[in-house]
Tab-separated table of C-alpha atoms in Angstrom:
chain	number	residue	atom	x	y	z
A	5	MET	CA	196.481	120.337	75.061
A	6	THR	CA	193.122	119.460	76.626
A	7	VAL	CA	191.994	121.759	79.406
A	8	HIS	CA	189.663	120.001	81.806
A	9	PRO	CA	186.889	121.968	83.453
A	10	LEU	CA	187.557	123.103	86.965
A	11	ARG	CA	185.605	121.310	89.662
A	12	LEU	CA	183.823	123.867	91.810
A	13	ALA	CA	182.382	122.755	95.149
A	14	VAL	CA	179.431	124.989	96.048
A	15	LEU	CA	179.093	124.437	99.787
A	16	THR	CA	175.829	125.482	101.428
A	17	ARG	CA	174.114	124.754	104.725
A	18	ASN	CA	170.581	123.781	103.759
A	19	LEU	CA	168.516	123.579	100.575
A	20	GLU	CA	165.002	123.494	102.010
A	21	PRO	CA	162.365	124.878	99.625
A	22	GLY	CA	161.208	128.384	100.431
A	23	ARG	CA	164.397	129.472	102.206
A	24	PHE	CA	166.292	132.516	100.981
A	25	GLY	CA	169.584	130.623	101.215
A	26	THR	CA	168.177	128.089	98.754
A	27	THR	CA	167.285	130.907	96.362
A	28	VAL	CA	170.799	132.366	96.536
A	29	THR	CA	172.504	128.973	96.253
A	30	GLU	CA	170.457	127.824	93.271
A	31	TRP	CA	170.940	131.144	91.473
A	32	PHE	CA	174.709	131.050	92.044
A	33	GLU	CA	174.953	127.418	90.954
A	34	ARG	CA	173.231	128.388	87.680
A	35	GLN	CA	175.815	131.152	87.201
A	36	ALA	CA	178.681	128.711	87.831
A	37	ASP	CA	177.142	126.145	85.483
A	38	ARG	CA	176.969	128.760	82.702
A	39	HIS	CA	180.617	129.712	83.235
A	40	ASP	CA	182.850	127.964	80.684
A	41	GLU	CA	185.554	127.128	83.225
A	42	PHE	CA	183.562	125.325	85.936
A	43	LYS	CA	181.656	122.153	86.607
A	44	PRO	CA	179.772	122.787	89.885
A	45	ASP	CA	179.311	120.188	92.620
A	46	LEU	CA	176.571	121.284	95.023
A	47	ILE	CA	177.231	120.157	98.600
A	48	ASP	CA	174.297	120.556	100.998
A	49	LEU	CA	175.651	120.215	104.548
A	50	SER	CA	172.226	119.146	105.790
A	51	ALA	CA	172.342	116.117	103.459
A	52	VAL	CA	176.049	115.182	103.243
A	53	PRO	CA	177.708	113.395	106.160
A	54	LEU	CA	180.714	115.250	107.579
A	55	THR	CA	182.820	112.141	106.934
A	56	ASP	CA	182.237	112.569	103.163
A	57	LEU	CA	183.105	116.257	103.132
A	58	PRO	CA	186.937	115.988	103.102
A	59	ASP	CA	186.859	113.846	99.935
A	60	ARG	CA	184.439	116.199	98.153
A	61	ILE	CA	186.589	119.239	99.009
A	62	ASP	CA	189.786	117.389	98.083
A	63	GLU	CA	188.340	116.584	94.629
A	64	ALA	CA	187.404	120.234	94.040
A	65	ASP	CA	189.709	122.716	92.333
A	66	ALA	CA	187.941	125.611	94.068
A	67	VAL	CA	185.184	126.170	96.617
A	68	VAL	CA	182.408	128.717	97.017
A	69	ILE	CA	180.844	128.988	100.455
A	70	VAL	CA	177.206	130.151	100.400
A	71	THR	CA	176.102	131.199	103.877
A	72	ALA	CA	173.987	133.521	105.940
A	73	GLU	CA	175.331	135.938	108.489
A	74	TYR	CA	174.385	134.783	111.963
A	75	ASN	CA	175.056	136.936	115.040
A	76	HIS	CA	177.617	139.057	113.136
A	77	ALA	CA	179.438	135.898	112.072
A	78	TYR	CA	178.615	132.674	110.260
A	79	PRO	CA	176.653	129.673	111.597
A	80	GLY	CA	178.251	127.149	113.933
A	81	ASP	CA	177.419	124.139	111.769
A	82	LEU	CA	179.440	125.712	108.952
A	83	LYS	CA	182.420	126.117	111.325
A	84	THR	CA	182.106	122.445	112.297
A	85	ALA	CA	182.088	121.442	108.625
A	86	ILE	CA	185.101	123.627	107.785
A	87	ASP	CA	187.076	122.182	110.700
A	88	ALA	CA	186.166	118.611	109.678
A	89	VAL	CA	188.052	119.018	106.398
A	90	ARG	CA	191.476	120.493	107.362
A	91	ARG	CA	194.181	119.363	104.873
A	92	PRO	CA	192.055	119.499	101.670
A	93	TRP	CA	191.729	123.271	102.194
A	94	TYR	CA	195.495	123.771	101.750
A	95	ALA	CA	196.297	125.935	98.685
A	96	LYS	CA	192.663	125.832	97.569
A	97	PRO	CA	190.960	129.031	96.332
A	98	VAL	CA	187.772	129.862	98.225
A	99	ALA	CA	185.125	132.500	97.447
A	100	PHE	CA	182.084	133.643	99.408
A	101	VAL	CA	178.448	134.265	98.519
A	102	VAL	CA	176.762	135.661	101.619
A	103	TYR	CA	173.374	137.030	102.591
A	104	GLY	CA	171.388	138.532	105.429
A	105	GLY	CA	170.470	141.690	107.283
A	106	ARG	CA	171.837	145.177	106.851
A	107	SER	CA	175.355	144.000	106.122
A	108	ARG	CA	174.096	141.586	103.433
A	109	GLY	CA	176.182	138.910	105.160
A	110	LEU	CA	179.518	140.700	104.725
A	111	ARG	CA	180.468	140.224	108.391
A	112	ALA	CA	180.270	136.465	107.822
A	113	ALA	CA	182.614	136.801	104.833
A	114	GLU	CA	185.090	138.883	106.874
A	115	GLN	CA	185.329	136.211	109.535
A	116	LEU	CA	185.499	133.383	107.021
A	117	ARG	CA	188.506	135.058	105.373
A	118	LEU	CA	190.351	134.856	108.699
A	119	VAL	CA	189.493	131.189	109.151
A	120	PHE	CA	190.502	130.211	105.624
A	121	GLY	CA	193.751	132.160	105.877
A	122	GLU	CA	194.580	130.058	108.931
A	123	LEU	CA	193.748	126.920	106.944
A	124	HIS	CA	196.285	127.868	104.227
A	125	ALA	CA	193.490	128.364	101.695
A	126	VAL	CA	193.407	131.295	99.268
A	127	PRO	CA	190.352	133.493	99.921
A	128	ILE	CA	189.261	135.482	96.857
A	129	ARG	CA	188.855	139.192	97.534
A	130	ASP	CA	185.519	139.752	95.771
A	131	THR	CA	182.325	138.596	97.483
A	132	LEU	CA	178.697	138.467	96.402
A	133	ALA	CA	176.379	139.744	99.141
A	134	PHE	CA	172.565	139.819	99.214
A	135	GLN	CA	169.437	140.765	101.131
A	136	GLU	CA	166.069	139.142	100.484
A	137	THR	CA	164.857	142.306	98.746
A	138	ASP	CA	167.590	141.856	96.111
A	139	PHE	CA	165.659	139.039	94.376
A	140	THR	CA	162.381	139.016	92.477
A	141	PRO	CA	159.428	137.720	94.501
A	142	THR	CA	157.535	134.824	92.960
A	143	ALA	CA	154.783	132.537	94.175
A	144	ASN	CA	156.116	129.904	96.554
A	145	PRO	CA	153.990	126.759	96.983
A	146	ALA	CA	155.801	125.904	100.255
A	147	ALA	CA	154.902	129.258	101.864
A	148	PRO	CA	151.914	129.676	104.188
A	149	ALA	CA	148.713	131.003	102.569
A	150	ASP	CA	149.168	134.451	104.137
A	151	ASP	CA	152.709	134.708	102.676
A	152	PRO	CA	152.327	133.789	98.992
A	153	ALA	CA	155.632	135.271	97.798
A	154	THR	CA	159.228	134.537	98.632
A	155	PRO	CA	162.407	135.733	96.944
A	156	THR	CA	163.253	133.364	94.109
A	157	GLY	CA	164.517	133.570	90.600
A	158	GLU	CA	166.864	136.324	89.581
A	159	PRO	CA	168.431	139.319	91.322
A	160	LEU	CA	166.754	142.660	90.660
A	161	ASP	CA	170.054	144.479	90.022
A	162	PRO	CA	170.981	143.818	86.363
A	163	THR	CA	174.710	144.085	87.185
A	164	THR	CA	174.631	141.121	89.598
A	165	PRO	CA	175.239	138.397	86.967
A	166	ALA	CA	178.301	140.343	85.758
A	167	ALA	CA	179.553	140.512	89.356
A	168	ALA	CA	179.119	136.746	89.639
A	169	THR	CA	181.041	136.258	86.400
A	170	ALA	CA	183.857	138.483	87.683
A	171	LEU	CA	184.057	136.459	90.897
A	172	LEU	CA	184.102	133.199	88.926
A	173	ASP	CA	186.777	134.589	86.569
A	174	GLN	CA	188.993	135.434	89.553
A	175	LEU	CA	188.353	132.021	91.070
A	176	ALA	CA	189.290	130.324	87.778
A	177	TRP	CA	192.459	132.434	87.518
A	178	TRP	CA	193.612	131.126	90.894
A	179	SER	CA	192.274	127.599	90.435
A	180	ARG	CA	194.322	126.439	87.445
A	181	PRO	CA	197.819	127.292	88.724
A	182	LEU	CA	196.993	126.113	92.252
A	183	ARG	CA	195.605	122.823	90.897
A	184	GLU	CA	198.844	122.294	88.989
A	185	ALA	CA	200.968	123.254	92.007
A	186	ARG	CA	199.090	120.879	94.319
A	187	ALA	CA	199.514	118.070	91.762
A	188	THR	CA	203.256	118.569	91.294
A	189	THR	CA	204.485	119.770	94.682
A	190	PRO	CA	202.971	118.925	98.063
A	191	TYR	CA	201.947	122.058	99.967
A	192	PRO	CA	204.506	122.708	102.768
A	193	ALA	CA	202.164	123.020	105.761
């Protein structure tokens, strides 16, 4: 029996050079690409029309949302994108990689769990959460001359890659049976 790799949509808001969200997204995508189970599909909301988003999510076996915390929640453009998809979220496992401030973005993840529960998706319990100080600083050519370093590269905590692997393992565990269920029996929503 051939087991096809799981398609993992990595949904992020913006991949501008020099932004911390870009650092987090690119690092996580590398982790997903190294994972034997997944083939990542990076979706940059600033570059993908909302009309294309439902098809990309529908084709995915699982989704990871990478977002900042904004005003103790998540950004409005992410909410617009989530709402533009609707039915493709049904019975789809979703995980969160969040960042920002004292909470490391965890308040965004809490609220996203509520939204995805309402959308009949399956939010994964574990979350990866970061602050800018969690990554190694490296020279950034896009930064102003008086700010020559920005967080890029790898997390400083050596246990972070293992935490990413654990999250991806849980996501894979949910993804295979839910993919089969969606293929054989329409979700009753």
